[in-house]
């Protein structure tokens, strides 16, 4: 794994989906297009993980954005 050159803050600034808000496919699609638009990534995947509070009751889910940066050429 190489050195990450893109900060979490930069990635989060391109996300329309925010914690605690209703997730729509349109917003996830926007996030992916916005991240690709930076030109910093060659692969972006979004997965959903179900969260549960330690019982049989589901308390929600979380989205995980998996990004792979384009390699940078050095001297």
mmCIF file of C-alpha atoms in Angstrom:
data_model
loop_
_atom_site.group_PDB
_atom_site.id
_atom_site.type_symbol
_atom_site.label_atom_id
_atom_site.label_comp_id
_atom_site.label_asym_id
_atom_site.label_seq_id
_atom_site.Cartn_x
_atom_site.Cartn_y
_atom_site.Cartn_z
ATOM 1 C CA UNK A 1 0.000 0.000 0.000
ATOM 2 C CA UNK A 2 1.382 3.387 -0.988
ATOM 3 C CA UNK A 3 1.367 6.729 0.733
ATOM 4 C CA UNK A 4 -2.053 8.391 0.813
ATOM 5 C CA UNK A 5 -1.934 11.860 -0.700
ATOM 6 C CA UNK A 6 -5.635 12.687 -0.368
ATOM 7 C CA UNK A 7 -6.900 13.565 3.098
ATOM 8 C CA UNK A 8 -10.070 12.251 4.711
ATOM 9 C CA UNK A 9 -11.249 15.860 4.960
ATOM 10 C CA UNK A 10 -10.957 16.316 1.191
ATOM 11 C CA UNK A 11 -12.905 13.123 0.569
ATOM 12 C CA UNK A 12 -15.620 14.092 3.059
ATOM 13 C CA UNK A 13 -15.950 17.527 1.456
ATOM 14 C CA UNK A 14 -17.135 15.797 -1.738
ATOM 15 C CA UNK A 15 -19.799 13.714 -0.020
ATOM 16 C CA UNK A 16 -23.448 14.729 -0.119
ATOM 17 C CA UNK A 17 -24.394 11.846 2.178
ATOM 18 C CA UNK A 18 -24.018 12.999 5.785
ATOM 19 C CA UNK A 19 -24.213 11.082 9.045
ATOM 20 C CA UNK A 20 -27.742 10.708 10.384
ATOM 21 C CA UNK A 21 -29.450 11.621 7.103
ATOM 22 C CA UNK A 22 -31.546 9.434 4.840
ATOM 23 C CA UNK A 23 -29.417 7.820 2.143
ATOM 24 C CA UNK A 24 -30.642 7.887 -1.446
ATOM 25 C CA UNK A 25 -29.079 6.242 -4.482
ATOM 26 C CA UNK A 26 -29.000 9.666 -6.166
ATOM 27 C CA UNK A 27 -26.838 11.080 -3.359
ATOM 28 C CA UNK A 28 -24.458 8.111 -3.427
ATOM 29 C CA UNK A 29 -24.173 8.441 -7.219
ATOM 30 C CA UNK A 30 -23.424 12.161 -6.783
ATOM 31 C CA UNK A 31 -20.699 11.366 -4.244
ATOM 32 C CA UNK A 32 -19.040 8.892 -6.618
ATOM 33 C CA UNK A 33 -19.165 11.328 -9.562
ATOM 34 C CA UNK A 34 -17.819 14.137 -7.386
ATOM 35 C CA UNK A 35 -14.910 12.026 -6.133
ATOM 36 C CA UNK A 36 -14.033 10.829 -9.657
ATOM 37 C CA UNK A 37 -14.239 14.483 -10.741
ATOM 38 C CA UNK A 38 -11.250 15.326 -8.548
ATOM 39 C CA UNK A 39 -9.074 13.216 -10.850
ATOM 40 C CA UNK A 40 -7.387 11.675 -7.788
ATOM 41 C CA UNK A 41 -8.987 8.220 -7.908
ATOM 42 C CA UNK A 42 -9.089 5.293 -10.304
ATOM 43 C CA UNK A 43 -11.518 3.130 -8.300
ATOM 44 C CA UNK A 44 -14.334 4.036 -5.918
ATOM 45 C CA UNK A 45 -16.689 1.551 -4.306
ATOM 46 C CA UNK A 46 -19.440 2.094 -1.767
ATOM 47 C CA UNK A 47 -20.598 -0.684 0.514
ATOM 48 C CA UNK A 48 -23.258 -0.742 3.200
ATOM 49 C CA UNK A 49 -22.704 -2.387 6.553
ATOM 50 C CA UNK A 50 -25.590 -3.190 8.860
ATOM 51 C CA UNK A 51 -25.156 -2.033 12.426
ATOM 52 C CA UNK A 52 -26.889 -3.648 15.339
ATOM 53 C CA UNK A 53 -26.909 -2.655 18.941
ATOM 54 C CA UNK A 54 -25.929 -6.050 20.294
ATOM 55 C CA UNK A 55 -29.452 -7.421 20.064
ATOM 56 C CA UNK A 56 -31.761 -8.590 17.313
ATOM 57 C CA UNK A 57 -32.885 -5.016 16.702
ATOM 58 C CA UNK A 58 -31.167 -3.322 13.781
ATOM 59 C CA UNK A 59 -30.245 0.241 14.698
ATOM 60 C CA UNK A 60 -29.126 1.337 11.259
ATOM 61 C CA UNK A 61 -26.399 0.982 8.726
ATOM 62 C CA UNK A 62 -23.292 2.780 7.598
ATOM 63 C CA UNK A 63 -21.841 3.435 4.189
ATOM 64 C CA UNK A 64 -18.191 2.728 3.604
ATOM 65 C CA UNK A 65 -16.464 4.564 0.748
ATOM 66 C CA UNK A 66 -13.478 2.555 -0.486
ATOM 67 C CA UNK A 67 -11.244 4.684 -2.696
ATOM 68 C CA UNK A 68 -8.063 3.836 -4.554
ATOM 69 C CA UNK A 69 -5.887 6.773 -5.481
ATOM 70 C CA UNK A 70 -4.191 7.153 -8.814
ATOM 71 C CA UNK A 71 -0.466 6.569 -8.422
ATOM 72 C CA UNK A 72 1.742 9.647 -8.472
ATOM 73 C CA UNK A 73 4.915 9.638 -10.492
ATOM 74 C CA UNK A 74 7.915 11.116 -8.768
ATOM 75 C CA UNK A 75 11.341 12.208 -9.933
#
